[in-house]
CSV table of C-alpha atoms in Angstrom, one decimal:
chain,number,residue,atom,x,y,z
A,1,MET,CA,118.6,90.5,53.9
A,2,THR,CA,116.9,88.6,55.9
A,3,ALA,CA,112.8,88.2,55.3
A,4,GLN,CA,112.4,87.6,59.2
A,5,SER,CA,112.5,90.2,62.1
A,6,THR,CA,112.1,89.1,65.9
A,7,HIS,CA,111.1,93.2,67.1
A,8,SER,CA,108.9,96.2,66.0
A,9,PRO,CA,109.7,99.2,65.0
A,10,MET,CA,111.5,101.5,67.4
A,11,PRO,CA,109.1,104.1,69.2
A,12,ASP,CA,111.4,107.0,68.2
A,13,ASN,CA,112.6,105.9,64.9
A,14,GLY,CA,109.1,105.0,63.2
A,15,ALA,CA,108.2,108.0,61.4
A,16,ILE,CA,109.3,107.9,57.6
A,17,GLY,CA,108.8,109.4,54.5
A,18,TYR,CA,108.6,107.7,51.0
A,19,ILE,CA,109.1,109.7,48.3
A,20,LEU,CA,108.1,109.1,44.1
A,21,ASN,CA,109.1,110.8,41.2
A,22,THR,CA,104.9,110.9,40.7
A,23,TYR,CA,102.2,109.2,43.3
A,24,PRO,CA,99.7,107.5,43.1
A,25,VAL,CA,99.8,106.1,39.7
A,26,PRO,CA,97.6,103.6,38.5
A,27,SER,CA,100.4,101.6,37.1
A,28,ALA,CA,102.3,101.3,40.6
A,29,THR,CA,100.2,100.2,43.3
A,30,PHE,CA,102.2,98.3,44.5
A,31,ILE,CA,103.6,101.1,46.1
A,32,ARG,CA,101.0,102.4,47.8
A,33,ARG,CA,100.2,98.7,49.2
A,34,GLU,CA,104.3,98.7,50.4
A,35,ILE,CA,103.6,101.6,52.4
A,36,HIS,CA,100.4,100.2,53.9
A,37,ALA,CA,102.3,96.9,55.0
A,38,LEU,CA,104.9,99.0,56.5
A,39,GLU,CA,102.3,101.2,58.5
A,40,ASP,CA,100.7,97.7,59.5
A,41,ILE,CA,103.6,97.1,61.7
A,42,GLY,CA,104.3,100.4,63.1
A,43,PHE,CA,105.5,102.9,60.8
A,44,LYS,CA,103.5,105.9,60.5
A,45,VAL,CA,104.5,106.5,57.1
A,46,THR,CA,104.1,110.5,55.2
A,47,PRO,CA,104.3,109.6,51.0
A,48,PHE,CA,106.1,113.2,49.1
A,49,ALA,CA,105.6,113.0,45.4
A,50,CYS,CA,107.2,115.8,43.0
A,51,ARG,CA,103.9,115.9,41.3
A,52,ARG,CA,100.7,114.6,40.8
A,53,PHE,CA,99.1,112.1,38.1
A,54,ALA,CA,98.6,114.0,35.2
A,55,GLY,CA,95.7,111.6,34.3
A,56,ASP,CA,92.0,110.7,36.5
A,57,LEU,CA,92.8,108.1,39.3
A,58,VAL,CA,90.3,105.1,38.8
A,59,ASP,CA,90.5,103.7,41.8
A,60,PRO,CA,89.2,104.8,45.2
A,61,LYS,CA,92.3,103.6,47.0
A,62,ASP,CA,94.8,106.1,44.9
A,63,ARG,CA,92.4,108.6,45.4
A,64,ILE,CA,92.7,108.0,48.9
A,65,GLU,CA,96.2,108.4,49.0
A,66,ALA,CA,97.0,111.1,46.4
A,67,ALA,CA,94.9,113.6,49.4
A,68,ARG,CA,97.0,112.2,52.1
A,69,THR,CA,100.2,112.7,49.7
A,70,GLU,CA,103.2,115.3,49.7
A,71,TYR,CA,103.7,117.3,46.9
A,72,LEU,CA,106.5,119.1,46.2
A,73,LEU,CA,106.6,120.9,42.7
A,74,ASP,CA,102.8,121.0,41.4
A,75,GLY,CA,101.9,124.1,41.7
A,76,LYS,CA,104.7,125.0,45.2
A,77,LEU,CA,106.5,127.5,43.4
A,78,ALA,CA,106.0,130.0,46.6
A,79,ASP,CA,106.9,127.2,48.8
A,80,LEU,CA,109.9,126.1,47.0
A,81,LEU,CA,111.6,129.8,46.9
A,82,LEU,CA,110.7,130.0,50.6
A,83,ALA,CA,112.2,126.7,51.6
A,84,SER,CA,115.4,127.7,49.2
A,85,ILE,CA,115.7,131.4,51.2
A,86,ARG,CA,115.1,129.2,54.1
A,87,GLU,CA,117.7,126.9,53.4
A,88,LEU,CA,120.2,129.5,53.0
A,89,LEU,CA,119.6,132.2,56.0
A,90,THR,CA,119.5,129.2,58.6
A,91,ASN,CA,121.4,126.0,57.0
A,92,ILE,CA,124.1,127.4,55.0
A,93,THR,CA,126.5,125.1,56.2
A,94,GLY,CA,124.4,122.5,54.9
A,95,VAL,CA,124.1,124.1,51.7
A,96,TRP,CA,127.8,124.5,51.4
A,97,ARG,CA,128.2,121.2,52.3
A,98,THR,CA,125.5,119.7,49.9
A,99,LEU,CA,127.1,121.9,46.7
A,100,PRO,CA,129.7,119.7,45.5
A,101,ILE,CA,127.3,117.0,45.1
A,102,TRP,CA,124.8,118.9,43.1
A,103,LYS,CA,127.7,120.0,41.6
A,104,GLN,CA,128.5,115.8,40.1
A,105,LEU,CA,124.9,115.1,39.6
A,106,LEU,CA,124.9,117.8,37.1
A,107,SER,CA,127.9,117.3,35.8
A,108,ASN,CA,127.0,112.9,35.3
A,109,ALA,CA,124.0,114.0,33.3
A,110,GLY,CA,125.8,116.4,31.3
A,111,GLY,CA,123.0,119.4,31.4
A,112,GLY,CA,119.7,120.0,32.7
A,113,PHE,CA,121.0,122.9,35.0
A,114,VAL,CA,117.5,124.4,35.5
A,115,ARG,CA,116.4,120.5,36.4
A,116,HIS,CA,118.6,120.3,39.1
A,117,VAL,CA,118.3,123.0,40.7
A,118,ALA,CA,114.4,122.3,40.7
A,119,TYR,CA,116.0,119.0,42.3
A,120,LEU,CA,117.7,121.4,44.6
A,121,MET,CA,115.0,123.5,46.0
A,122,GLN,CA,112.3,120.4,46.1
A,123,ALA,CA,115.5,119.3,48.3
A,124,ALA,CA,115.4,122.3,50.7
A,125,SER,CA,111.4,121.8,50.8
A,126,LEU,CA,111.8,117.9,51.5
A,127,ARG,CA,114.0,118.4,54.1
A,128,GLN,CA,112.5,121.1,56.0
A,129,LYS,CA,108.8,119.2,55.8
A,130,ALA,CA,111.0,115.8,57.1
A,131,SER,CA,112.3,117.6,60.1
A,132,ARG,CA,108.3,118.8,61.4
A,133,ALA,CA,107.4,115.6,60.6
A,134,GLY,CA,109.6,114.0,62.6
A,135,ILE,CA,110.9,111.8,60.0
A,136,ARG,CA,114.2,109.7,60.3
A,137,HIS,CA,114.4,108.1,57.2
A,138,LEU,CA,113.7,108.6,53.6
A,139,HIS,CA,113.1,105.8,51.4
A,140,ALA,CA,112.8,106.2,47.4
A,141,HIS,CA,111.4,104.3,44.7
A,142,PHE,CA,113.5,104.1,41.0
A,143,GLY,CA,116.9,105.3,41.6
A,144,THR,CA,116.6,108.2,39.5
A,145,ASN,CA,114.8,111.9,40.4
A,146,ALA,CA,113.4,111.3,43.7
A,147,THR,CA,116.7,109.5,44.6
A,148,ALA,CA,118.3,112.4,43.9
A,149,ILE,CA,116.5,114.9,45.7
A,150,ALA,CA,116.7,112.3,49.0
A,151,MET,CA,120.3,112.5,48.7
A,152,LEU,CA,120.4,116.2,48.4
A,153,ALA,CA,118.0,116.4,51.2
A,154,HIS,CA,120.0,114.4,53.6
A,155,SER,CA,123.0,115.9,52.6
A,156,LEU,CA,121.5,119.3,53.6
A,157,GLY,CA,120.8,117.5,56.7
A,158,GLY,CA,118.6,115.6,56.6
A,159,PRO,CA,117.2,112.1,57.3
A,160,ASN,CA,118.9,109.0,55.9
A,161,TYR,CA,117.5,108.0,53.0
A,162,SER,CA,118.2,104.3,51.0
A,163,PHE,CA,115.7,103.6,47.5
A,164,THR,CA,114.3,100.8,45.9
A,165,ALA,CA,115.9,99.9,42.1
A,166,HIS,CA,113.3,98.1,39.6
A,167,GLY,CA,114.5,99.2,36.4
A,168,PRO,CA,114.6,98.8,33.5
A,169,ASN,CA,114.5,102.3,32.4
A,170,GLU,CA,116.9,103.6,35.3
A,171,PHE,CA,119.1,101.6,33.6
A,172,GLU,CA,119.7,102.9,30.5
A,173,ASN,CA,122.3,105.1,31.5
A,174,PRO,CA,123.4,104.8,35.0
A,175,ALA,CA,126.6,106.6,34.5
A,176,ALA,CA,124.1,110.1,33.9
A,177,GLN,CA,121.4,108.9,36.7
A,178,SER,CA,124.7,109.1,39.3
A,179,PHE,CA,124.0,105.6,40.4
A,180,ALA,CA,128.0,104.9,42.0
A,181,LEU,CA,127.1,108.6,43.9
A,182,LYS,CA,123.6,107.3,45.2
A,183,ILE,CA,124.4,103.5,46.7
A,184,GLN,CA,127.3,105.6,48.4
A,185,ASN,CA,125.5,108.1,50.1
A,186,ALA,CA,122.8,105.9,51.1
A,187,THR,CA,122.8,103.9,54.1
A,188,PHE,CA,121.1,100.8,52.0
A,189,VAL,CA,119.4,100.0,48.7
A,190,LEU,CA,116.9,97.3,47.7
A,191,ALA,CA,116.9,95.5,44.6
A,192,ILE,CA,113.7,93.8,43.4
A,193,SER,CA,115.4,90.7,42.0
A,194,ASP,CA,118.9,88.6,41.8
A,195,TYR,CA,119.2,90.5,38.4
A,196,CYS,CA,118.4,93.7,39.2
A,197,LYS,CA,121.2,94.0,42.3
A,198,ASN,CA,123.8,92.1,39.8
A,199,LEU,CA,123.1,95.5,37.7
A,200,LEU,CA,123.3,97.7,40.7
A,201,THR,CA,126.6,95.9,41.6
A,202,SER,CA,128.5,96.7,38.7
A,203,PHE,CA,128.0,100.4,39.0
A,204,THR,CA,129.4,100.5,42.7
A,205,GLN,CA,133.2,101.5,43.4
A,206,GLY,CA,134.0,99.7,46.0
A,207,ALA,CA,133.0,96.4,48.5
A,208,GLU,CA,131.5,98.8,51.1
A,209,ASP,CA,128.9,100.1,48.4
A,210,ILE,CA,127.9,96.9,47.7
A,211,GLU,CA,127.3,95.5,51.1
A,212,LYS,CA,124.6,97.9,51.0
A,213,ILE,CA,123.0,96.2,48.1
A,214,HIS,CA,120.1,93.9,49.2
A,215,ILE,CA,117.5,92.1,47.5
A,216,ALA,CA,113.9,92.6,48.6
A,217,ARG,CA,111.2,91.1,46.0
A,218,CYS,CA,108.1,93.4,45.7
A,219,GLY,CA,105.3,91.5,46.8
A,220,ILE,CA,101.3,91.6,47.1
A,221,GLU,CA,99.3,90.6,50.2
A,222,LEU,CA,98.0,87.4,49.6
A,223,ALA,CA,94.5,87.4,51.5
A,224,ASP,CA,93.5,89.8,48.6
A,225,TYR,CA,94.2,86.6,46.0
A,226,SER,CA,92.1,84.0,46.6
A,227,PRO,CA,92.8,80.8,43.9
A,228,GLN,CA,90.5,80.8,41.7
A,229,PRO,CA,88.6,77.4,39.9
A,230,PRO,CA,90.1,76.5,36.9
A,231,VAL,CA,88.7,78.6,34.2
A,232,SER,CA,85.9,76.7,31.5
A,233,ALA,CA,87.4,74.5,28.8
A,234,THR,CA,84.9,76.8,26.4
A,235,ASN,CA,86.7,79.6,27.8
A,236,ASN,CA,89.5,81.0,25.6
A,237,THR,CA,89.5,84.4,26.6
A,238,PHE,CA,93.0,86.3,27.5
A,239,VAL,CA,93.8,89.5,29.7
A,240,CYS,CA,96.9,92.3,29.2
A,241,VAL,CA,97.3,94.4,32.0
A,242,GLY,CA,99.8,97.2,31.7
A,243,ARG,CA,100.2,100.9,30.7
A,244,LEU,CA,100.2,100.5,26.8
A,245,CYS,CA,103.8,101.6,25.6
A,246,PRO,CA,106.4,100.4,23.1
A,247,GLU,CA,108.3,98.9,26.6
A,248,LYS,CA,105.5,96.5,27.0
A,249,GLY,CA,104.9,95.0,23.2
A,250,GLN,CA,101.0,94.9,23.3
A,251,VAL,CA,101.3,96.1,19.9
A,252,HIS,CA,102.4,92.3,18.7
A,253,ILE,CA,98.9,91.2,20.3
A,254,PRO,CA,97.0,92.1,17.2
A,255,ALA,CA,99.2,89.6,14.8
A,256,ALA,CA,99.0,86.7,17.4
A,257,VAL,CA,95.6,86.9,17.4
A,258,SER,CA,94.9,86.9,13.9
A,259,ALA,CA,97.3,84.3,13.2
A,260,LEU,CA,95.4,82.0,15.4
A,261,LYS,CA,91.5,82.8,14.9
A,262,ALA,CA,90.7,80.6,12.0
A,263,ASP,CA,91.6,77.7,14.6
A,264,PHE,CA,90.0,79.3,17.7
A,265,PRO,CA,86.9,81.7,16.9
A,266,ASP,CA,85.7,82.8,20.2
A,267,ILE,CA,89.6,83.7,21.1
A,268,LYS,CA,90.0,87.3,22.6
A,269,VAL,CA,92.6,89.3,24.4
A,270,ILE,CA,91.4,92.2,26.5
A,271,LEU,CA,94.2,95.3,27.4
A,272,VAL,CA,93.9,96.5,30.6
A,273,GLY,CA,95.2,100.1,30.3
A,274,ASP,CA,96.4,103.2,28.7
A,275,GLY,CA,99.1,105.1,27.5
A,276,GLU,CA,100.9,106.4,24.3
A,277,SER,CA,101.0,103.1,22.1
A,278,ARG,CA,97.4,103.8,21.9
A,279,ALA,CA,97.2,105.0,18.6
A,280,ASP,CA,100.2,102.2,17.2
A,281,VAL,CA,97.8,99.6,19.1
A,282,GLU,CA,94.6,100.8,17.6
A,283,ALA,CA,96.8,100.8,14.2
A,284,ALA,CA,98.0,96.7,14.6
A,285,ILE,CA,94.2,95.7,15.4
A,286,LYS,CA,92.8,97.7,12.3
A,287,LYS,CA,96.0,96.1,10.0
A,288,HIS,CA,94.9,92.4,11.0
A,289,ALA,CA,91.5,92.9,11.3
A,290,VAL,CA,90.6,92.1,15.0
A,291,GLU,CA,88.5,94.6,16.2
A,292,ASP,CA,85.9,92.0,17.3
A,293,TYR,CA,89.2,90.1,18.8
A,294,VAL,CA,91.2,92.5,20.8
A,295,ILE,CA,89.5,94.9,23.4
A,296,LEU,CA,91.1,98.0,24.8
A,297,HIS,CA,89.3,98.7,28.0
A,298,GLY,CA,91.4,101.2,28.9
A,299,TRP,CA,92.3,101.8,32.8
A,300,GLY,CA,90.7,99.7,35.1
A,301,SER,CA,91.1,99.7,39.3
A,302,ASN,CA,92.6,97.1,41.4
A,303,SER,CA,88.8,95.0,41.9
A,304,GLU,CA,88.3,95.6,37.7
A,305,VAL,CA,91.9,94.1,37.1
A,306,GLN,CA,91.5,91.4,39.4
A,307,ASP,CA,88.2,90.4,37.7
A,308,PHE,CA,89.1,90.2,34.1
A,309,ILE,CA,92.3,88.2,35.4
A,310,LYS,CA,89.9,85.7,37.1
A,311,SER,CA,87.9,85.5,33.9
A,312,SER,CA,90.6,84.2,31.8
A,313,ARG,CA,92.6,81.5,30.4
A,314,ALA,CA,95.7,83.0,31.3
A,315,LEU,CA,97.2,86.9,31.7
A,316,VAL,CA,99.4,87.7,28.6
A,317,LEU,CA,102.2,90.3,29.1
A,318,PRO,CA,105.0,90.0,26.0
A,319,SER,CA,107.2,92.8,27.0
A,320,TYR,CA,110.4,94.3,26.5
A,321,ALA,CA,111.6,95.5,29.2
A,322,GLU,CA,110.7,95.5,32.4
A,323,GLY,CA,111.5,94.8,35.8
A,324,LEU,CA,109.9,92.2,37.6
A,325,PRO,CA,105.9,93.1,37.3
A,326,ILE,CA,103.5,93.0,39.8
A,327,VAL,CA,100.6,92.0,37.7
A,328,LEU,CA,102.4,88.6,36.7
A,329,MET,CA,102.1,87.9,40.9
A,330,GLU,CA,99.2,89.2,41.0
A,331,SER,CA,97.8,86.6,38.1
A,332,LEU,CA,99.7,83.5,39.6
A,333,ALA,CA,98.2,84.3,42.9
A,334,LEU,CA,94.5,84.3,41.4
A,335,ALA,CA,95.9,80.4,40.1
A,336,ARG,CA,96.0,82.1,36.3
A,337,PRO,CA,99.2,81.1,34.6
A,338,VAL,CA,100.8,83.6,32.4
A,339,ILE,CA,102.8,83.9,29.0
A,340,THR,CA,105.3,86.9,29.3
A,341,THR,CA,109.3,87.3,27.8
A,342,THR,CA,112.3,85.8,29.2
A,343,ILE,CA,114.0,89.0,30.4
A,344,ALA,CA,115.6,90.5,33.4
A,345,GLY,CA,113.7,89.3,36.9
A,346,ILE,CA,111.3,87.6,34.9
A,347,PRO,CA,112.7,84.2,34.5
A,348,GLU,CA,113.3,84.5,38.3
A,349,LEU,CA,109.3,84.4,38.7
A,350,VAL,CA,108.2,82.1,36.0
A,351,ASP,CA,109.4,79.1,34.1
A,352,VAL,CA,107.5,76.3,32.6
A,353,SER,CA,105.7,75.1,35.5
A,354,CYS,CA,103.5,78.4,35.9
A,355,GLY,CA,104.2,80.0,32.4
A,356,TRP,CA,105.1,80.1,29.0
A,357,LEU,CA,108.4,82.4,28.0
A,358,VAL,CA,108.9,83.9,24.7
A,359,PRO,CA,111.4,86.0,23.3
A,360,PRO,CA,110.9,90.0,23.3
A,361,GLY,CA,109.5,90.6,19.7
A,362,ASP,CA,108.9,87.5,18.7
A,363,VAL,CA,105.5,87.0,17.3
A,364,GLY,CA,106.0,83.6,16.0
A,365,ALA,CA,106.9,82.4,20.0
A,366,LEU,CA,104.0,84.4,21.2
A,367,THR,CA,101.5,83.2,19.1
A,368,GLU,CA,102.7,79.5,19.5
A,369,ALA,CA,102.5,79.8,23.4
A,370,LEU,CA,99.0,81.3,23.0
A,371,ARG,CA,98.1,78.3,21.0
A,372,SER,CA,99.6,75.9,23.8
A,373,ALA,CA,97.5,77.7,26.5
A,374,LEU,CA,94.2,77.4,24.3
A,375,SER,CA,94.8,73.1,23.4
A,376,LYS,CA,95.8,72.7,27.3
A,377,GLN,CA,92.7,71.8,29.5
A,378,PRO,CA,91.5,73.2,32.3
A,379,ALA,CA,93.1,70.6,34.6
A,380,GLU,CA,96.9,71.4,33.1
A,381,LEU,CA,95.8,74.9,33.4
A,382,LYS,CA,94.9,74.8,37.4
A,383,ARG,CA,98.0,72.5,37.5
A,384,MET,CA,100.1,75.3,36.3
A,385,GLY,CA,98.1,78.5,38.4
A,386,GLU,CA,98.5,76.5,41.4
A,387,ALA,CA,102.5,75.6,40.9
A,388,GLY,CA,102.4,79.5,40.2
A,389,ARG,CA,100.6,80.8,43.5
A,390,GLU,CA,103.1,78.8,45.8
A,391,ARG,CA,106.3,80.6,44.0
A,392,VAL,CA,104.2,84.0,44.5
A,393,ALA,CA,103.5,82.7,48.3
A,394,ALA,CA,107.4,82.0,48.4
A,395,MET,CA,109.2,85.0,47.1
A,396,HIS,CA,106.3,87.5,47.1
A,397,ASP,CA,104.6,88.2,50.5
A,398,ILE,CA,104.2,91.7,51.1
A,399,ARG,CA,104.7,90.8,54.8
A,400,ASN,CA,107.8,89.7,54.2
A,401,LEU,CA,109.0,92.7,51.9
A,402,ALA,CA,108.0,95.1,55.3
A,403,ARG,CA,109.7,92.7,58.0
A,404,ALA,CA,112.5,93.2,55.6
A,405,PHE,CA,112.3,96.7,55.2
A,406,ASP,CA,111.7,97.0,59.4
A,407,ASP,CA,114.8,94.9,60.3
A,408,GLN,CA,117.1,97.2,57.4
A,409,ILE,CA,115.6,100.6,58.8
A,410,ALA,CA,116.6,99.2,62.8
A,411,ARG,CA,120.1,97.5,61.6
A,412,THR,CA,121.2,100.8,60.0
A,413,THR,CA,119.5,103.4,62.8
A,414,SER,CA,121.7,101.4,64.9
A,415,GLN,CA,124.2,102.0,63.4
A,416,GLY,CA,123.6,105.6,63.2
A,417,SER,CA,123.0,106.0,66.4
A,418,ARG,CA,126.6,104.8,67.2
A,419,GLN,CA,127.8,107.3,64.5
A,420,GLN,CA,125.7,110.2,66.1
A,421,GLN,CA,127.3,109.5,69.4
A,422,ALA,CA,131.1,109.3,67.9
A,423,ASP,CA,130.1,112.1,66.2
A,424,ALA,CA,128.9,114.1,69.0
A,425,GLU,CA,132.1,113.3,70.9
A,426,THR,CA,134.3,114.5,68.1
A,427,VAL,CA,132.3,117.9,68.4
A,428,SER,CA,132.4,118.0,72.0
A,429,SER,CA,136.3,117.7,71.3
A,430,HIS,CA,137.0,120.4,68.9
A,431,ARG,CA,134.3,122.8,69.8
A,432,GLY,CA,136.9,124.6,72.6
A,433,ALA,CA,139.6,125.8,69.6
A,434,ASP,CA,137.2,126.3,67.6
A,435,PRO,CA,133.7,128.7,68.2
A,436,ALA,CA,132.8,128.1,64.2
A,437,PHE,CA,133.1,123.9,64.2
A,438,ASP,CA,129.2,123.5,64.8
A,439,THR,CA,127.2,120.6,63.2
A,440,ARG,CA,123.6,121.9,64.9
A,441,ARG,CA,121.0,122.3,62.6
A,442,VAL,CA,118.7,125.2,62.9
A,443,GLU,CA,115.3,124.1,61.9
């Protein structure tokens, strides 16, 4: 997909919706930034989400975003029931059209009847909310339940939809997630990396669906990340940012630090984030006697995360499973090299010019990468940081992502307008013979 645009959003098609499972969340600030980048070029965006984040939102911008998000599920049982009844009474044609798709979702998943009934009810609510807001297009992030709801809403007669696939969890069982069905019914699909696009392509059922898939790399606002001066030679602090979970491999950091503390007694790694692996990380810290060297900070705001990265020698992210972590872009944009793993789309951003790549789960390789970073002079680290920032600027400027999305919306809107005109002519030619042939929706 081209990242250049020669137009601004068309006034009649400027209202779009974003649909997420949980939004906002501390680990997905990139979605908030993406929405704001689209608003900066003229889109009116309404965020929808199935549920609220269960924890505390420490970033003030996330709290503001939560206040303007339309929630479909949390505490909305009465609303869902009313929306479903309204759909049955006023849009029975759309309901009948949607049932085969819904049954296929259920069949592919191999169970979860109640959950899929909830998807259908949320789709009815979403379609009606989108209609009232004048929304012409829905975009989902992650090809899981949010995309299923957008697809069902579209089938009911709602807006066209698209989605961004990230991985890795959504790709664990692509058949159960009905990726082929979701791609088939979408107007376009965005992949965050070449690796992601190749996976999506393998799920499709024909050339027409393959053509819908475009690479649109997640981005950051570079102006918010000024390149930092080099660290001092005595700064031996690293930072690791992300949800504490098995996929991110933080549990291996204490062992690596333990192997280095004799040679580098002032080494320190600060873990910013929280999650289900906290107890395991705490146990590893205790086992390797690095309580003074590996610090659990908990979640931090965007500004706090930036401050931690700025004050570090390098960022560490020893993940087993990722799409392409935004925090790697943030660190490189701040001119701080990164230590991470050779998985998914990461090698498309990180190479030896700006960081260290190690096999996931290889504590020895992680130890040696940390040793290498500790042994480098500030001037060498500065060169690596500058090379990383250049790579981020070339591939991950969020303004390019917004323009690419704008281009794709304009292209599909134009195609949709032509199709709508053809459909209207077909309806007109049949209506005289069959009064029941009526595609109008009653809101």
